[in-house]
Coordinates of C-alpha atoms and ligand atoms in Angstrom, one line a residue:
X27 CA -34.7 -19.6 10.6
X28 CA -33.6 -16.0 11.3
X29 CA -35.4 -13.1 9.6
X30 CA -33.9 -12.0 6.2
X31 CA -32.0 -8.7 6.3
X32 CA -33.2 -6.4 3.5
X33 CA -30.7 -4.0 1.9
X34 CA -31.4 -0.3 1.9
X35 CA -32.5 0.7 -1.7
X36 CA -30.0 2.6 -3.8
X37 CA -27.0 1.6 -1.7
X38 CA -24.9 -1.2 -3.1
X39 CA -25.3 -4.4 -1.2
X40 CA -22.2 -6.5 -0.4
X41 CA -22.7 -10.1 0.5
X42 CA -20.1 -11.6 2.8
X43 CA -19.3 -14.9 4.5
X44 CA -17.6 -15.0 7.9
X45 CA -15.3 -17.9 8.6
X46 CA -14.6 -17.8 12.3
X47 CA -17.0 -16.3 14.7
X48 CA -15.0 -16.0 17.9
X49 CA -13.7 -12.7 19.5
X50 CA -13.0 -11.0 16.1
X51 CA -15.9 -12.5 14.1
X52 CA -18.4 -11.5 16.8
X53 CA -16.8 -8.0 17.2
X54 CA -17.2 -7.6 13.4
X55 CA -20.9 -8.6 13.7
X56 CA -21.4 -6.0 16.6
X57 CA -19.6 -3.4 14.5
X58 CA -21.8 -4.1 11.5
X59 CA -24.9 -3.7 13.7
X60 CA -23.6 -0.5 15.4
X61 CA -22.5 1.1 12.2
X62 CA -25.5 0.1 10.0
X63 CA -26.0 2.8 7.4
X64 CA -22.5 4.5 8.0
X65 CA -20.8 3.0 4.9
X66 CA -21.1 3.5 1.2
X67 CA -22.6 0.0 1.0
X68 CA -24.9 -2.3 3.0
X69 CA -23.5 -5.6 4.2
X70 CA -25.5 -8.8 4.1
X71 CA -23.9 -11.7 5.9
X72 CA -24.9 -14.8 4.0
X73 CA -23.0 -17.4 5.9
X74 CA -21.1 -17.9 9.2
X75 CA -18.8 -20.8 9.9
X76 CA -17.2 -21.9 13.2
X77 CA -15.2 -25.0 14.3
X78 CA -17.5 -26.4 16.9
X79 CA -20.4 -23.9 17.3
X80 CA -22.2 -24.6 14.1
X81 CA -22.2 -23.3 10.5
X82 CA -25.2 -21.6 9.0
X83 CA -26.2 -20.1 5.7
X84 CA -29.1 -17.8 4.6
X85 CA -28.7 -16.3 1.1
X86 CA -31.3 -13.7 2.1
X87 CA -29.0 -12.5 4.9
X88 CA -28.6 -13.8 8.5
X89 CA -30.0 -11.9 11.5
X90 CA -26.7 -10.9 13.1
X91 CA -28.3 -9.9 16.4
X92 CA -29.6 -13.4 16.8
X93 CA -26.4 -15.0 15.6
X94 CA -24.6 -13.3 18.4
X95 CA -26.7 -15.3 20.8
X96 CA -26.6 -18.6 19.0
X97 CA -26.1 -19.9 15.4
X98 CA -28.6 -22.7 16.1
X99 CA -31.7 -22.3 14.0
X100 CA -30.5 -19.1 12.3
X101 CA -30.3 -20.6 8.8
X102 CA -29.6 -23.8 6.9
X103 CA -27.1 -25.7 8.9
X104 CA -24.0 -27.1 7.1
X105 CA -21.1 -29.3 8.3
X106 CA -18.1 -27.0 7.9
X107 CA -16.7 -23.8 6.4
X108 CA -15.8 -25.5 3.1
X109 CA -19.4 -26.7 2.6
X110 CA -20.6 -23.2 3.6
X111 CA -18.5 -21.6 0.9
X112 CA -19.7 -24.1 -1.7
X113 CA -23.3 -23.2 -0.7
X114 CA -22.9 -19.4 -1.0
X115 CA -20.9 -19.7 -4.3
X116 CA -22.4 -17.2 -6.7
X117 CA -24.0 -15.2 -3.8
X118 CA -20.9 -14.0 -2.0
X119 CA -18.7 -11.0 -2.8
X120 CA -16.1 -11.4 -0.1
X121 CA -15.0 -14.0 2.4
X122 CA -13.8 -12.6 5.8
X123 CA -11.6 -15.1 7.6
X124 CA -11.0 -14.8 11.4
X125 CA -10.3 -18.3 12.6
X126 CA -7.3 -19.5 14.6
X127 CA -4.7 -20.4 12.0
X128 CA -1.9 -22.8 13.0
X129 CA 1.7 -22.0 12.4
X130 CA 1.4 -23.6 8.9
X131 CA -1.4 -21.1 8.1
X132 CA -4.0 -23.9 7.9
X133 CA -7.0 -24.2 7.7
X134 CA -7.2 -20.4 7.0
X135 CA -4.9 -20.7 3.9
X136 CA -7.3 -23.2 2.2
X137 CA -10.3 -21.1 3.0
X138 CA -8.7 -18.0 1.4
X139 CA -7.8 -20.0 -1.7
X140 CA -11.4 -21.4 -1.8
X141 CA -12.7 -17.8 -1.9
X142 CA -10.7 -17.1 -5.1
X143 CA -11.8 -20.5 -6.6
X144 CA -15.5 -19.6 -6.3
X145 CA -17.4 -18.8 -9.5
X146 CA -17.5 -15.8 -9.7
X147 CA -14.5 -15.4 -7.3
X148 CA -14.9 -13.6 -4.0
X149 CA -12.4 -11.2 -2.4
X150 CA -10.5 -12.7 0.5
X151 CA -9.9 -10.8 3.7
X152 CA -8.0 -12.2 6.7
X153 CA -7.2 -11.3 10.2
X154 CA -4.7 -14.2 10.5
X155 CA -1.0 -13.5 10.1
X156 CA 0.3 -17.0 9.3
X157 CA -1.3 -17.4 5.9
X158 CA 0.0 -14.0 4.9
X159 CA 3.5 -14.6 6.3
X160 CA 3.8 -17.9 4.5
X161 CA 1.9 -17.5 1.3
X162 CA 1.6 -13.8 0.5
X163 CA 3.0 -14.0 -3.0
X164 CA 0.9 -17.0 -3.9
X165 CA -2.3 -15.5 -2.6
X166 CA -1.6 -12.1 -4.1
X167 CA -0.9 -13.7 -7.5
X168 CA -4.1 -15.9 -7.2
X169 CA -6.2 -12.8 -6.4
X170 CA -4.7 -10.9 -9.3
X171 CA -5.4 -13.8 -11.7
X172 CA -9.0 -13.9 -10.5
X173 CA -9.5 -10.1 -10.6
X174 CA -10.1 -9.9 -6.8
X175 CA -8.3 -8.4 -3.8
X176 CA -6.4 -10.2 -1.0
X177 CA -6.3 -7.9 2.0
X178 CA -5.0 -8.4 5.6
X179 CA -5.0 -5.1 7.4
X180 CA -5.9 -6.7 10.8
X181 CA -3.1 -9.3 10.7
X182 CA -0.6 -6.9 12.1
X183 CA -1.2 -4.2 14.8
X184 CA -4.9 -5.2 15.2
X185 CA -6.3 -3.4 12.3
X186 CA -4.7 0.0 12.8
X187 CA -4.1 1.2 9.3
X188 CA -0.7 0.4 8.1
X189 CA -1.2 -1.2 4.7
X190 CA -3.9 1.2 3.7
X191 CA -1.7 4.1 4.8
X192 CA 1.1 2.9 2.6
X193 CA -1.3 2.4 -0.3
X194 CA -2.1 6.1 0.0
X195 CA 1.6 7.1 -0.6
X196 CA 2.2 6.1 -4.2
X197 CA 5.8 6.4 -5.3
X198 CA 7.1 6.4 -1.8
X199 CA 9.6 3.6 -1.1
X200 CA 10.0 2.2 2.4
X201 CA 13.6 1.5 3.1
X202 CA 13.4 0.3 6.7
X203 CA 10.9 -0.2 9.4
X204 CA 11.2 -0.7 13.1
X205 CA 8.6 -1.4 15.7
X206 CA 7.2 -3.0 18.8
X207 CA 4.7 -5.5 17.4
X208 CA 3.9 -7.9 20.2
X209 CA 1.4 -6.7 22.9
X210 CA 2.1 -9.4 25.4
X211 CA 5.8 -8.9 25.7
X212 CA 5.4 -5.1 25.9
X213 CA 2.8 -5.5 28.6
X214 CA 4.9 -8.0 30.6
X215 CA 8.1 -5.8 30.4
X216 CA 6.1 -2.6 31.3
X217 CA 4.4 -4.4 34.3
X218 CA 7.7 -5.8 35.6
X219 CA 9.2 -2.3 35.7
X220 CA 6.1 -0.5 37.0
X221 CA 4.8 -3.0 39.5
X222 CA 8.1 -4.5 40.5
X223 CA 6.9 -8.0 39.8
X224 CA 8.4 -11.2 38.3
X225 CA 8.1 -12.1 34.6
X226 CA 5.7 -14.9 35.4
X227 CA 3.5 -12.7 37.6
X228 CA 3.4 -10.2 34.7
X229 CA 2.5 -13.0 32.3
X230 CA -0.3 -14.2 34.6
X231 CA -1.6 -10.6 34.6
X232 CA -1.5 -10.4 30.8
X233 CA -3.5 -13.7 30.7
X234 CA -6.1 -12.4 33.1
X235 CA -6.5 -9.3 30.9
X236 CA -7.1 -11.5 27.9
X237 CA -3.9 -10.2 26.1
X238 CA -1.7 -13.3 26.5
X239 CA -2.8 -16.8 25.3
X240 CA -3.1 -19.7 27.8
X241 CA 0.2 -20.9 26.3
X242 CA 2.2 -17.7 25.9
X243 CA 5.2 -19.4 24.2
X244 CA 4.8 -17.8 20.8
X245 CA 4.7 -14.3 22.3
X246 CA 7.5 -14.8 24.9
X247 CA 9.8 -16.5 22.3
X248 CA 9.4 -13.9 19.6
X249 CA 7.5 -16.2 17.2
X250 CA 4.4 -14.0 17.0
X251 CA 6.5 -10.9 16.4
X252 CA 8.6 -12.8 13.7
X253 CA 5.4 -13.8 11.9
X254 CA 4.2 -10.2 11.9
X255 CA 7.6 -9.1 10.6
X256 CA 7.3 -11.6 7.8
X257 CA 3.8 -10.3 6.9
X258 CA 5.2 -6.7 6.7
X259 CA 8.3 -7.8 4.8
X260 CA 6.3 -9.6 2.2
X261 CA 3.7 -6.9 1.8
X262 CA 6.0 -3.9 1.9
X263 CA 9.2 -5.2 0.4
X264 CA 7.8 -8.1 -1.7
X265 CA 10.3 -10.3 0.1
X266 CA 8.9 -13.6 1.5
X267 CA 10.8 -14.4 4.7
X268 CA 10.2 -17.6 6.6
X269 CA 9.3 -16.5 10.1
X270 CA 11.1 -19.5 11.5
X271 CA 14.4 -18.2 10.0
X272 CA 14.1 -14.7 11.6
X273 CA 16.5 -14.4 14.5
X274 CA 14.2 -13.9 17.5
X275 CA 15.1 -13.2 21.2
X276 CA 13.0 -14.8 23.9
X277 CA 12.1 -12.7 27.0
X278 CA 11.7 -15.9 29.2
X279 CA 14.9 -15.3 31.1
X280 CA 14.5 -11.5 31.8
X281 CA 14.8 -11.0 35.5
X282 CA 13.4 -8.2 37.7
X283 CA 17.0 -7.3 38.6
X284 CA 17.9 -6.9 34.9
X285 CA 14.8 -4.6 34.4
X286 CA 16.0 -2.4 37.3
X287 CA 19.6 -2.4 36.1
X288 CA 18.5 -1.2 32.7
X289 CA 16.3 1.5 34.3
X290 CA 19.2 2.6 36.5
X291 CA 21.1 3.2 33.3
X292 CA 18.3 5.5 32.1
X293 CA 17.0 2.9 29.6
X294 CA 14.1 0.6 29.1
X295 CA 13.7 -2.9 27.7
X296 CA 11.7 -3.4 24.5
X297 CA 11.3 -6.3 22.0
X298 CA 12.2 -4.5 18.8
X299 CA 11.3 -5.8 15.3
X300 CA 13.3 -4.5 12.5
X301 CA 13.5 -5.0 8.7
X302 CA 15.9 -3.2 6.3
X303 CA 15.9 -3.5 2.5
X304 CA 19.3 -3.6 1.0
X305 CA 19.9 -4.5 -2.7
X306 CA 16.7 -6.6 -3.0
X307 CA 17.5 -8.5 0.1
X308 CA 15.8 -7.9 3.5
X309 CA 17.5 -8.2 6.9
X310 CA 15.0 -8.9 9.7
X311 CA 15.3 -9.4 13.4
X312 CA 13.3 -9.5 16.6
X313 CA 15.7 -8.4 19.4
X314 CA 15.4 -7.6 23.1
X315 CA 16.9 -4.1 23.2
X316 CA 17.8 -1.5 25.8
X317 CA 16.3 1.8 24.5
X318 CA 17.1 5.2 25.9
X319 CA 14.0 7.1 27.1
X320 CA 14.2 9.6 24.3
X321 CA 13.8 6.8 21.7
X322 CA 10.4 7.0 20.0
X323 CA 9.4 3.5 21.0
X324 CA 10.6 3.7 24.6
X325 CA 7.4 5.2 26.1
X326 CA 5.2 2.7 24.4
X327 CA 3.6 1.1 27.5
X328 CA 1.2 -1.7 28.2
X329 CA -0.4 -3.7 25.3
X330 CA 0.3 -1.0 22.7
X331 CA 2.3 -1.4 19.5
X332 CA 4.0 1.0 17.2
X333 CA 5.7 0.9 13.8
X334 CA 8.0 3.5 12.3
X335 CA 8.7 3.6 8.6
X336 CA 11.7 5.2 7.0
X337 CA 11.1 6.1 3.4
X338 CA 13.1 7.7 0.5
X339 CA 10.9 10.8 0.5
X340 CA 9.6 11.8 3.9
X341 CA 10.9 11.8 7.4
X342 CA 10.0 8.8 9.6
X343 CA 6.3 8.0 9.8
X344 CA 5.1 6.4 13.0
X345 CA 1.8 4.5 13.5
X346 CA 0.8 3.7 17.1
X347 CA -1.9 1.4 18.3
X348 CA -2.8 2.2 21.9
X349 CA -4.3 -0.7 23.9
X350 CA -6.2 -2.1 20.9
X351 CA -9.4 -4.2 21.3
X352 CA -11.2 -6.6 19.0
X353 CA -13.1 -3.6 17.7
X354 CA -9.9 -2.3 16.1
X355 CA -9.4 -5.7 14.5
X356 CA -13.0 -5.9 13.3
X357 CA -12.7 -2.3 11.9
X358 CA -9.5 -3.3 10.0
X359 CA -11.5 -6.1 8.2
X360 CA -14.3 -3.7 7.4
X361 CA -11.8 -1.2 6.0
X362 CA -10.4 -4.0 3.8
X363 CA -13.9 -4.8 2.7
X364 CA -14.4 -1.2 1.7
X365 CA -11.1 -1.3 -0.3
X366 CA -12.1 -4.6 -2.0
X367 CA -15.5 -3.3 -3.0
X368 CA -14.8 0.3 -3.8
X369 CA -11.0 0.4 -4.4
X370 CA -8.5 2.7 -2.7
X371 CA -7.8 4.7 -5.8
X372 CA -4.1 4.0 -5.5
X373 CA -3.7 0.3 -6.6
X374 CA -0.2 -0.8 -5.4
X375 CA 0.7 -2.9 -2.5
Ligands
NAP408 N1 -8.3 -11.4 19.2 C1 -7.6 -10.3 18.6 O1 -7.6 -9.3 19.2 C2 -6.9 -10.5 17.3 C3 -6.2 -9.3 16.8 C4 -5.6 -9.4 15.5 C5 -5.7 -10.6 14.8 N2 -6.4 -11.7 15.4 C6 -6.4 -12.9 14.6 O2 -7.8 -13.2 14.2 C7 -8.0 -14.6 14.2 C8 -9.2 -14.9 15.1 O3 -8.9 -14.5 16.4 P1 -10.0 -14.6 17.6 O4 -9.4 -14.0 18.7 O5 -11.3 -14.2 17.1 O6 -10.0 -16.2 17.8 P2 -11.1 -17.1 18.6 O7 -11.9 -16.2 19.5 O8 -10.4 -18.3 19.1 O9 -12.1 -17.5 17.4 C9 -11.7 -18.4 16.4 C10 -12.9 -18.7 15.6 O10 -12.5 -19.6 14.5 C11 -13.4 -20.7 14.5 N3 -12.8 -21.9 13.9 C12 -11.8 -22.6 14.4 N4 -11.5 -23.6 13.5 C13 -12.4 -23.5 12.5 C14 -12.6 -24.2 11.3 N5 -11.9 -25.3 10.9 N6 -13.6 -23.8 10.5 C15 -14.4 -22.7 10.8 N7 -14.2 -22.0 11.9 C16 -13.2 -22.4 12.7 C17 -13.7 -21.0 16.0 O11 -14.9 -21.8 16.2 P3 -15.0 -22.6 17.5 O12 -14.9 -21.7 18.7 O13 -16.4 -23.2 17.4 O14 -13.9 -23.6 17.5 C18 -14.0 -19.5 16.4 O15 -15.3 -19.1 16.0 C19 -6.7 -15.2 14.6 O16 -6.0 -15.6 13.5 C20 -6.0 -14.1 15.4 O17 -4.6 -14.3 15.3 C21 -7.0 -11.6 16.6

């Protein structure tokens, strides 16, 4: 068994359970270790669940340093995430989910619902986009009914503050947003232009860099971007859009010749995500576009992402995420935890 982790006296102690302990879950553990004492609360991790690397619980707090090496022998071993959440019920303030959710949002969706069903309920925080895209309204209503928060800062743009920024602008209405949301396609198109290489060579590079998945179809065919657009539409406009129904261009057939022709016209190719609210209805698209170099998104190179909001009060507000890492994503989840436990003072979205 790992050593119990005592909380620092006089600082509130927040007990969390981590579901998913891969790239993001482990980055979160490293961040908690590195930033120990930097927040207005202490965090005690009472449970960690994985798919095939074990699931452990210690209500006194797991030793994260040791858990980063192996989960074996670090606490009471349980068969799966559902059993872990049942075990920590009554001893867990928030469930942080960072597992690989399928296109139907499962099993992440069930885990988030289980967090609200606990007695007392826990806050539910996710890094996964599919459950938010598909069930935002249901999860939000469930959270409200149970007096808890459902937060998902890391599901879009890797945890760079978008939703928390908008919560800080009470009364401001977003009318339209436009952005580049998929890192893989942006890296591939940038690399084709800069390195004069084919699309598939650029995809191979993105895979080597750990940006593209082994099967890059969801990125190349606009599905990842459409799902992120659906998350944003649901959270910002309150309009649940089925990602499968968002018109989405694939970049599979982009040739090097096309990239050079576009450059010769003084333009660059970008996969542009757009959503506009008109009379309670939202128009969404993920389109491969030629942008002139003076366009704010044109110079966004590599694995970066950016989003510009047009509002009824201020001029356009742009948020950029430059070559994000899993630390950005982990920080987004920690920021959500802060909002869940201490509030953001603004209520809203
Ligand atoms: N990586 C990023 O930079 C990034 C950025 C933004 C958002 N996200 C999102 O964050 C989530 C996690 O990404 P990741 O890169 O950390 O994925 P990952 O490295 O593949 O890790 C996934 C984790 O989930 C666990 N898992 C799978 N099925 C499970 C189950 N049924 N019960 C409990 N745990 C289960 C896996 O365990 P096993 O390994 O044992 O199967 C693993 O620990 C994804 O939804 C992703 O889209 C990731």
